[in-house]
């Protein structure tokens, strides 16, 4: 197990040469290939503008991997990912994803839930309830009930199954340190999801509080996860960083999708102790709209933003965020955002073209500060 106290940011030395990154794209299935291809176009564009190069290799996971290699998470994919600067992943219906997360020990899953001003009225809540919403869900990703002892058997009472929520204290400690560090860099409040009234042998509160001694200024607020889910839909603006175990974080982060208007908007980063990461949208394969070219690529693009930030390519990340805000402010909406009134329905390709046009018209000052774009 890693002992690093914080995850490295693997920025390359920009000032001496043009950095070059190699990523592995794993499009997967369903809408995965559509959103990954779309996001890549934007990534390549900002790379050009920011003066770095991006080499893209393609890997396999899930059903496509099974067909080709006889395994959901084949060795060929591992060989590509080893030594790369990041993995950009779309979606799979089953198989491979949990193995991939575990293989690289991507324990620290960051799921930012931020409202875009022009989408306030798309939230499941009234606009005044979500204005300024900016929550970071930090989900433990390689342990807990997803990976504990499990099985399906039969005895004299009939067939039964079980999954076990098992955490080593050290697994809680290392994710706690990441969450405390993030809270310290943000607004200093860390809400810890737990269920100690029913699951007392998983003392998240005590373990996180013990680590918090090394993070002055951070207020640790333990909250029973059922109450936390309710507070997220009653009063989400009160939250800053939310730390949760694997299963609780999975559930709570989907509430985030409803709060910001669509799960299709959210991206995530899953990092290991070396700062190596897997970047993926939070949504799944969406088989009902797969192949129609109407999927929202902004979740995958959000994941790309996190990848760029992790590399220290803040300028490139900023270009994408600014362009996205402008395109949305102009009223363009993919189908998942149910355009109404004067809003304009666009498909995947159209929203990417709009983003590319905004990115190309953005103007930077010599100091690197973004000016208003040309009209
Ligand atoms: C997510 C997804 C996955 C998870 C599924 C596809 C296994 O829901 O990333 O949130 O539960 O981790
Ligand atoms: Mg989920």
Tab-separated table of C-alpha atoms and ligand atoms in Angstrom:
chain	number	residue	atom	x	y	z
A	1	UNK	CA	0.000	0.000	0.000
A	2	UNK	CA	1.237	3.511	-0.795
A	3	UNK	CA	2.294	5.729	2.072
A	4	UNK	CA	2.413	9.045	0.233
A	5	UNK	CA	0.660	11.795	2.143
A	6	UNK	CA	-0.473	13.632	-0.937
A	7	UNK	CA	-1.026	12.897	-4.582
A	8	UNK	CA	1.598	14.408	-6.863
A	9	UNK	CA	0.670	16.724	-9.629
A	10	UNK	CA	2.659	15.507	-12.550
A	11	UNK	CA	3.230	18.810	-14.360
A	12	UNK	CA	5.947	18.639	-17.004
A	13	UNK	CA	8.590	21.324	-17.350
A	14	UNK	CA	6.824	23.692	-19.723
A	15	UNK	CA	9.446	26.369	-19.872
A	16	UNK	CA	12.273	24.271	-21.250
A	17	UNK	CA	10.548	22.360	-23.999
A	18	UNK	CA	7.093	21.737	-25.362
A	19	UNK	CA	5.738	18.959	-23.226
A	20	UNK	CA	4.363	15.881	-24.842
A	21	UNK	CA	1.779	13.665	-23.216
A	22	UNK	CA	0.673	10.180	-24.120
A	23	UNK	CA	-2.805	9.144	-23.140
A	24	UNK	CA	-4.699	5.903	-23.562
A	25	UNK	CA	-8.294	6.273	-24.703
A	26	UNK	CA	-10.638	3.490	-23.766
A	27	UNK	CA	-13.918	4.377	-25.487
A	28	UNK	CA	-15.758	1.256	-24.280
A	29	UNK	CA	-19.391	0.788	-25.282
A	30	UNK	CA	-22.723	2.549	-25.629
A	31	UNK	CA	-22.214	6.296	-25.880
A	32	UNK	CA	-18.608	5.866	-24.640
A	33	UNK	CA	-16.979	5.999	-28.109
A	34	UNK	CA	-19.046	9.058	-29.133
A	35	UNK	CA	-18.232	11.163	-26.110
A	36	UNK	CA	-14.556	10.180	-26.042
A	37	UNK	CA	-14.027	11.050	-29.737
A	38	UNK	CA	-15.828	14.346	-29.226
A	39	UNK	CA	-13.813	15.311	-26.158
A	40	UNK	CA	-10.566	14.367	-27.907
A	41	UNK	CA	-11.180	16.942	-30.641
A	42	UNK	CA	-11.338	19.654	-27.998
A	43	UNK	CA	-8.293	18.292	-26.178
A	44	UNK	CA	-6.232	18.319	-29.366
A	45	UNK	CA	-7.295	21.867	-30.083
A	46	UNK	CA	-6.264	23.224	-26.678
A	47	UNK	CA	-3.021	21.248	-26.891
A	48	UNK	CA	-2.197	23.054	-30.119
A	49	UNK	CA	-3.009	26.445	-28.637
A	50	UNK	CA	-1.076	25.801	-25.432
A	51	UNK	CA	1.943	24.343	-27.244
A	52	UNK	CA	1.957	20.769	-26.044
A	53	UNK	CA	1.446	17.573	-27.979
A	54	UNK	CA	-0.885	14.751	-27.215
A	55	UNK	CA	-0.259	11.238	-28.440
A	56	UNK	CA	-3.332	9.002	-28.282
A	57	UNK	CA	-3.289	5.215	-28.073
A	58	UNK	CA	-6.488	3.181	-28.007
A	59	UNK	CA	-7.155	0.502	-25.405
A	60	UNK	CA	-9.963	-1.965	-24.689
A	61	UNK	CA	-12.144	-2.757	-21.726
A	62	UNK	CA	-15.461	-4.523	-21.171
A	63	UNK	CA	-17.336	-6.296	-23.947
A	64	UNK	CA	-15.154	-5.009	-26.784
A	65	UNK	CA	-12.120	-6.357	-24.919
A	66	UNK	CA	-13.837	-9.672	-24.284
A	67	UNK	CA	-14.620	-10.118	-27.983
A	68	UNK	CA	-11.096	-9.305	-29.063
A	69	UNK	CA	-8.929	-10.697	-26.257
A	70	UNK	CA	-11.158	-13.044	-24.290
A	71	UNK	CA	-10.893	-10.881	-21.161
A	72	UNK	CA	-12.718	-7.807	-19.846
A	73	UNK	CA	-9.432	-6.187	-18.824
A	74	UNK	CA	-6.778	-7.610	-21.130
A	75	UNK	CA	-3.028	-7.523	-20.753
A	76	UNK	CA	-2.828	-5.516	-23.998
A	77	UNK	CA	-4.654	-2.658	-22.291
A	78	UNK	CA	-2.386	-2.823	-19.251
A	79	UNK	CA	0.684	-2.653	-21.463
A	80	UNK	CA	-0.629	0.464	-23.184
A	81	UNK	CA	-1.601	2.174	-19.949
A	82	UNK	CA	1.700	1.458	-18.200
A	83	UNK	CA	3.896	4.516	-18.496
A	84	UNK	CA	1.204	6.703	-20.040
A	85	UNK	CA	0.229	10.113	-18.684
A	86	UNK	CA	-3.417	9.239	-18.163
A	87	UNK	CA	-6.336	7.098	-19.220
A	88	UNK	CA	-9.409	8.668	-20.794
A	89	UNK	CA	-12.337	6.338	-20.440
A	90	UNK	CA	-15.877	6.395	-21.877
A	91	UNK	CA	-18.232	3.768	-20.465
A	92	UNK	CA	-18.794	0.004	-20.270
A	93	UNK	CA	-21.896	-1.980	-19.401
A	94	UNK	CA	-20.130	-4.655	-17.446
A	95	UNK	CA	-16.755	-6.039	-16.655
A	96	UNK	CA	-13.301	-4.547	-16.559
A	97	UNK	CA	-13.835	-1.161	-14.939
A	98	UNK	CA	-13.494	-2.253	-11.321
A	99	UNK	CA	-10.471	-4.360	-12.263
A	100	UNK	CA	-8.871	-1.374	-14.003
A	101	UNK	CA	-9.445	0.868	-10.971
A	102	UNK	CA	-8.020	-1.772	-8.653
A	103	UNK	CA	-5.054	-2.660	-10.837
A	104	UNK	CA	-3.656	0.878	-10.743
A	105	UNK	CA	-4.852	1.523	-7.177
A	106	UNK	CA	-6.909	4.535	-8.255
A	107	UNK	CA	-8.195	5.005	-4.716
A	108	UNK	CA	-8.917	8.715	-4.837
A	109	UNK	CA	-11.970	9.534	-6.928
A	110	UNK	CA	-12.713	13.240	-7.349
A	111	UNK	CA	-16.231	14.165	-8.464
A	112	UNK	CA	-16.731	17.915	-8.653
A	113	UNK	CA	-20.353	19.050	-8.639
A	114	UNK	CA	-20.429	22.640	-9.817
A	115	UNK	CA	-23.419	24.521	-11.131
A	116	UNK	CA	-23.138	26.503	-14.368
A	117	UNK	CA	-25.019	29.805	-14.022
A	118	UNK	CA	-26.893	29.459	-17.296
A	119	UNK	CA	-28.163	26.007	-16.235
A	120	UNK	CA	-29.545	27.046	-12.836
A	121	UNK	CA	-33.105	26.415	-13.990
A	122	UNK	CA	-32.200	22.873	-15.138
A	123	UNK	CA	-31.583	21.750	-11.577
A	124	UNK	CA	-34.044	19.499	-9.800
A	125	UNK	CA	-34.105	22.248	-7.157
A	126	UNK	CA	-35.153	25.879	-7.373
A	127	UNK	CA	-32.381	28.131	-8.776
A	128	UNK	CA	-31.842	29.963	-5.462
A	129	UNK	CA	-31.163	26.603	-3.798
A	130	UNK	CA	-28.276	25.766	-6.133
A	131	UNK	CA	-26.808	29.129	-7.132
A	132	UNK	CA	-23.052	29.043	-6.600
A	133	UNK	CA	-23.139	25.322	-5.813
A	134	UNK	CA	-19.612	23.945	-5.675
A	135	UNK	CA	-19.196	20.574	-3.988
A	136	UNK	CA	-16.302	18.169	-4.335
A	137	UNK	CA	-17.289	14.575	-3.642
A	138	UNK	CA	-14.246	12.467	-2.809
A	139	UNK	CA	-15.070	8.812	-3.117
A	140	UNK	CA	-12.848	5.947	-1.987
A	141	UNK	CA	-12.673	3.819	-5.103
A	142	UNK	CA	-10.752	0.586	-4.629
A	143	UNK	CA	-12.064	-0.951	-1.446
A	144	UNK	CA	-15.230	-1.286	0.652
A	145	UNK	CA	-18.212	-3.325	-0.418
A	146	UNK	CA	-17.197	-3.333	-4.101
A	147	UNK	CA	-14.106	-5.384	-3.292
A	148	UNK	CA	-14.817	-7.136	0.016
A	149	UNK	CA	-15.384	-10.883	0.370
A	150	UNK	CA	-18.450	-11.877	-1.622
A	151	UNK	CA	-20.139	-14.932	-2.941
A	152	UNK	CA	-23.250	-16.706	-4.002
A	153	UNK	CA	-24.095	-20.050	-2.451
A	154	UNK	CA	-26.898	-22.283	-1.413
A	155	UNK	CA	-27.650	-23.955	1.908
A	156	UNK	CA	-30.631	-25.692	3.491
A	157	UNK	CA	-32.568	-22.367	3.653
A	158	UNK	CA	-32.064	-21.726	-0.036
A	159	UNK	CA	-29.817	-19.674	-2.297
A	160	UNK	CA	-28.081	-16.605	-0.844
A	161	UNK	CA	-25.496	-14.000	-1.727
A	162	UNK	CA	-23.293	-11.564	0.159
A	163	UNK	CA	-20.957	-8.636	-0.331
A	164	UNK	CA	-18.883	-7.398	2.567
A	165	UNK	CA	-18.079	-3.787	3.393
A	166	UNK	CA	-14.514	-4.155	4.610
A	167	UNK	CA	-12.062	-1.301	5.110
A	168	UNK	CA	-8.602	-1.381	6.554
A	169	UNK	CA	-8.145	1.679	8.779
A	170	UNK	CA	-5.196	2.628	6.613
A	171	UNK	CA	-7.401	2.701	3.515
A	172	UNK	CA	-9.647	5.203	5.300
A	173	UNK	CA	-6.626	7.193	6.518
A	174	UNK	CA	-5.095	7.648	3.084
A	175	UNK	CA	-8.321	8.869	1.451
A	176	UNK	CA	-8.961	11.049	4.518
A	177	UNK	CA	-5.621	12.791	3.969
A	178	UNK	CA	-6.532	13.557	0.352
A	179	UNK	CA	-9.928	14.905	1.366
A	180	UNK	CA	-8.471	17.016	4.180
A	181	UNK	CA	-5.891	18.474	1.815
A	182	UNK	CA	-8.560	19.370	-0.738
A	183	UNK	CA	-10.746	20.920	1.978
A	184	UNK	CA	-7.775	22.980	3.152
A	185	UNK	CA	-7.298	24.296	-0.411
A	186	UNK	CA	-11.007	25.076	-0.707
A	187	UNK	CA	-13.424	26.427	1.910
A	188	UNK	CA	-12.159	24.344	4.833
A	189	UNK	CA	-15.187	22.159	5.520
A	190	UNK	CA	-15.061	18.385	5.204
A	191	UNK	CA	-18.281	16.423	5.633
A	192	UNK	CA	-17.651	12.741	6.273
A	193	UNK	CA	-20.351	10.299	5.191
A	194	UNK	CA	-20.687	7.403	7.618
A	195	UNK	CA	-23.250	4.988	8.988
A	196	UNK	CA	-21.823	4.324	12.433
A	197	UNK	CA	-25.239	3.925	14.103
A	198	UNK	CA	-25.639	0.669	12.141
A	199	UNK	CA	-22.059	-0.142	11.083
A	200	UNK	CA	-19.965	0.682	14.184
A	201	UNK	CA	-16.928	-1.296	13.078
A	202	UNK	CA	-16.280	1.190	10.296
A	203	UNK	CA	-15.301	4.252	12.383
A	204	UNK	CA	-14.790	6.802	9.599
A	205	UNK	CA	-15.439	9.712	11.974
A	206	UNK	CA	-12.723	8.819	14.470
A	207	UNK	CA	-10.156	7.990	11.796
A	208	UNK	CA	-10.726	11.168	9.797
A	209	UNK	CA	-10.710	13.314	12.948
A	210	UNK	CA	-7.364	11.824	13.991
A	211	UNK	CA	-5.836	12.713	10.597
A	212	UNK	CA	-7.355	16.198	10.724
A	213	UNK	CA	-4.856	17.236	13.420
A	214	UNK	CA	-2.335	17.653	10.593
A	215	UNK	CA	-4.672	19.892	8.583
A	216	UNK	CA	-5.295	23.016	10.625
A	217	UNK	CA	-8.215	25.147	9.561
A	218	UNK	CA	-10.298	22.236	8.296
A	219	UNK	CA	-13.575	21.626	10.110
A	220	UNK	CA	-14.538	17.954	10.040
A	221	UNK	CA	-18.267	17.384	10.098
A	222	UNK	CA	-19.344	13.753	10.410
A	223	UNK	CA	-22.804	13.086	8.995
A	224	UNK	CA	-24.863	9.921	8.800
A	225	UNK	CA	-25.090	9.092	5.124
A	226	UNK	CA	-28.892	8.916	5.036
A	227	UNK	CA	-29.128	12.372	6.552
A	228	UNK	CA	-26.378	13.573	4.206
A	229	UNK	CA	-28.388	12.433	1.177
A	230	UNK	CA	-31.377	14.362	2.514
A	231	UNK	CA	-29.295	17.487	3.224
A	232	UNK	CA	-27.908	17.346	-0.326
A	233	UNK	CA	-31.386	17.785	-1.719
A	234	UNK	CA	-32.588	20.204	0.988
A	235	UNK	CA	-29.638	22.523	1.322
A	236	UNK	CA	-26.748	21.562	-0.982
A	237	UNK	CA	-25.020	24.957	-0.795
A	238	UNK	CA	-23.878	24.175	2.758
A	239	UNK	CA	-21.399	21.549	1.501
A	240	UNK	CA	-17.779	22.005	0.496
A	241	UNK	CA	-15.946	18.656	0.368
A	242	UNK	CA	-17.817	15.403	1.006
A	243	UNK	CA	-15.772	12.300	1.789
A	244	UNK	CA	-17.472	8.957	1.275
A	245	UNK	CA	-16.726	5.274	1.014
A	246	UNK	CA	-17.024	3.508	-2.325
A	247	UNK	CA	-20.742	2.672	-2.265
A	248	UNK	CA	-21.914	5.792	-0.432
A	249	UNK	CA	-19.888	7.987	-2.818
A	250	UNK	CA	-21.394	6.258	-5.823
A	251	UNK	CA	-24.897	7.047	-4.617
A	252	UNK	CA	-24.253	10.586	-3.385
A	253	UNK	CA	-22.518	11.652	-6.585
A	254	UNK	CA	-25.576	10.759	-8.671
A	255	UNK	CA	-27.595	13.180	-6.531
A	256	UNK	CA	-25.058	15.724	-7.745
A	257	UNK	CA	-26.168	15.043	-11.313
A	258	UNK	CA	-29.745	15.994	-10.452
A	259	UNK	CA	-28.545	19.147	-8.689
A	260	UNK	CA	-26.579	20.472	-11.671
A	261	UNK	CA	-29.202	19.551	-14.268
A	262	UNK	CA	-27.840	16.385	-15.849
A	263	UNK	CA	-25.513	13.539	-14.967
A	264	UNK	CA	-24.166	14.084	-18.485
A	265	UNK	CA	-22.359	17.213	-17.275
A	266	UNK	CA	-20.204	15.565	-14.642
A	267	UNK	CA	-16.696	14.210	-15.068
A	268	UNK	CA	-14.379	12.545	-12.597
A	269	UNK	CA	-10.727	11.818	-11.928
A	270	UNK	CA	-9.479	8.700	-10.161
A	271	UNK	CA	-5.916	9.030	-8.960
A	272	UNK	CA	-3.346	6.780	-7.379
A	273	UNK	CA	-0.621	7.867	-4.973
A	274	UNK	CA	1.720	8.653	-7.873
A	275	UNK	CA	-0.725	11.095	-9.419
A	276	UNK	CA	-1.447	8.750	-12.316
A	277	UNK	CA	-5.113	8.895	-13.203
A	278	UNK	CA	-8.161	7.515	-14.923
A	279	UNK	CA	-10.513	10.189	-16.244
A	280	UNK	CA	-14.121	9.344	-16.982
A	281	UNK	CA	-17.597	10.814	-17.135
A	282	UNK	CA	-19.869	9.788	-14.258
A	283	UNK	CA	-22.671	8.646	-16.568
A	284	UNK	CA	-22.817	5.137	-17.964
A	285	UNK	CA	-23.299	3.656	-21.442
A	286	UNK	CA	-26.825	5.115	-21.957
A	287	UNK	CA	-27.826	2.311	-24.388
A	288	UNK	CA	-31.118	4.056	-25.234
A	289	UNK	CA	-29.292	6.864	-27.050
A	290	UNK	CA	-26.101	5.051	-28.113
A	291	UNK	CA	-25.168	5.555	-31.757
A	292	UNK	CA	-27.603	8.434	-32.257
A	293	UNK	CA	-24.912	11.108	-31.985
A	294	UNK	CA	-26.884	13.081	-29.417
A	295	UNK	CA	-24.968	12.284	-26.214
A	296	UNK	CA	-23.672	15.105	-24.053
A	297	UNK	CA	-19.847	15.170	-24.303
A	298	UNK	CA	-19.454	17.703	-21.466
A	299	UNK	CA	-19.058	15.037	-18.760
A	300	UNK	CA	-16.107	13.528	-20.625
A	301	UNK	CA	-14.779	16.997	-21.302
A	302	UNK	CA	-15.063	17.725	-17.578
A	303	UNK	CA	-12.901	14.648	-17.008
A	304	UNK	CA	-10.388	16.042	-19.537
A	305	UNK	CA	-10.306	19.320	-17.606
A	306	UNK	CA	-9.392	17.377	-14.465
A	307	UNK	CA	-6.660	15.559	-16.399
A	308	UNK	CA	-5.203	18.839	-17.663
A	309	UNK	CA	-5.290	20.304	-14.156
A	310	UNK	CA	-3.571	17.220	-12.818
A	311	UNK	CA	-0.824	17.718	-15.404
A	312	UNK	CA	-0.441	21.338	-14.374
A	313	UNK	CA	-1.846	22.514	-17.741
A	314	UNK	CA	-4.073	25.085	-16.054
A	315	UNK	CA	-4.263	27.307	-19.141
A	316	UNK	CA	-5.624	24.530	-21.323
A	317	UNK	CA	-8.151	23.564	-18.673
A	318	UNK	CA	-9.250	27.171	-18.343
A	319	UNK	CA	-9.753	27.493	-22.102
A	320	UNK	CA	-12.193	24.581	-22.062
A	321	UNK	CA	-14.098	25.874	-19.036
A	322	UNK	CA	-14.463	29.362	-20.484
A	323	UNK	CA	-15.640	28.003	-23.849
A	324	UNK	CA	-18.126	25.688	-22.169
A	325	UNK	CA	-19.629	28.498	-20.101
A	326	UNK	CA	-20.012	30.629	-23.224
A	327	UNK	CA	-21.645	27.929	-25.327
A	328	UNK	CA	-24.097	27.154	-22.539
A	329	UNK	CA	-24.744	30.850	-21.868
A	330	UNK	CA	-25.725	31.228	-25.526
A	331	UNK	CA	-28.461	28.657	-24.931
A	332	UNK	CA	-27.087	25.583	-26.709
A	333	UNK	CA	-28.256	22.348	-25.075
A	334	UNK	CA	-27.857	18.663	-25.760
A	335	UNK	CA	-31.012	16.555	-25.419
A	336	UNK	CA	-30.298	15.461	-21.825
A	337	UNK	CA	-30.717	19.114	-20.790
A	338	UNK	CA	-34.248	19.222	-22.302
A	339	UNK	CA	-34.033	22.492	-24.229
A	340	UNK	CA	-37.080	24.704	-23.832
A	341	UNK	CA	-38.214	28.113	-25.039
A	342	UNK	CA	-35.376	29.968	-26.747
A	343	UNK	CA	-32.805	27.267	-25.994
A	344	UNK	CA	-31.283	25.529	-28.995
A	345	UNK	CA	-31.110	21.737	-29.274
A	346	UNK	CA	-27.722	20.537	-30.528
A	347	UNK	CA	-26.205	17.120	-31.059
A	348	UNK	CA	-22.764	15.918	-29.984
A	349	UNK	CA	-20.971	17.122	-33.094
A	350	UNK	CA	-22.662	20.515	-33.052
A	351	UNK	CA	-21.796	21.273	-29.446
A	352	UNK	CA	-18.178	20.277	-30.098
A	353	UNK	CA	-18.013	22.572	-33.148
A	354	UNK	CA	-19.420	25.400	-31.042
A	355	UNK	CA	-16.831	24.743	-28.342
A	356	UNK	CA	-14.008	24.644	-30.888
A	357	UNK	CA	-15.171	27.954	-32.366
A	358	UNK	CA	-15.204	29.556	-28.899
A	359	UNK	CA	-11.788	28.146	-28.035
A	360	UNK	CA	-10.288	29.474	-31.241
A	361	UNK	CA	-11.735	32.933	-30.665
A	362	UNK	CA	-10.626	33.229	-27.053
A	363	UNK	CA	-7.886	35.755	-26.672
A	364	UNK	CA	-5.179	35.715	-24.034
A	365	UNK	CA	-3.069	38.609	-22.812
A	366	UNK	CA	0.699	38.169	-22.715
A	367	UNK	CA	0.478	37.392	-19.021
A	368	UNK	CA	-1.738	34.458	-19.831
A	369	UNK	CA	-4.922	35.994	-18.471
A	370	UNK	CA	-7.966	35.280	-20.527
A	371	UNK	CA	-9.577	38.291	-22.231
A	372	UNK	CA	-13.180	38.470	-23.372
A	373	UNK	CA	-13.390	36.554	-26.617
A	374	UNK	CA	-13.831	38.284	-29.957
A	375	UNK	CA	-17.496	38.713	-30.778
B	1	LIG	C1	-19.744	4.989	-11.329
B	1	LIG	C2	-20.524	3.813	-11.842
B	1	LIG	C3	-19.757	2.530	-11.550
B	1	LIG	C4	-19.578	2.418	-10.054
B	1	LIG	C5	-20.398	1.262	-12.112
B	1	LIG	C6	-20.491	1.321	-13.622
B	1	LIG	C7	-19.679	0.013	-11.677
B	1	LIG	O1	-21.799	3.800	-11.309
B	1	LIG	O2	-18.559	5.142	-11.682
B	1	LIG	O3	-20.314	5.779	-10.575
B	1	LIG	O4	-20.495	2.001	-9.342
B	1	LIG	O5	-18.483	2.753	-9.576
B	2	LIG	MG1	-22.291	5.542	-10.227
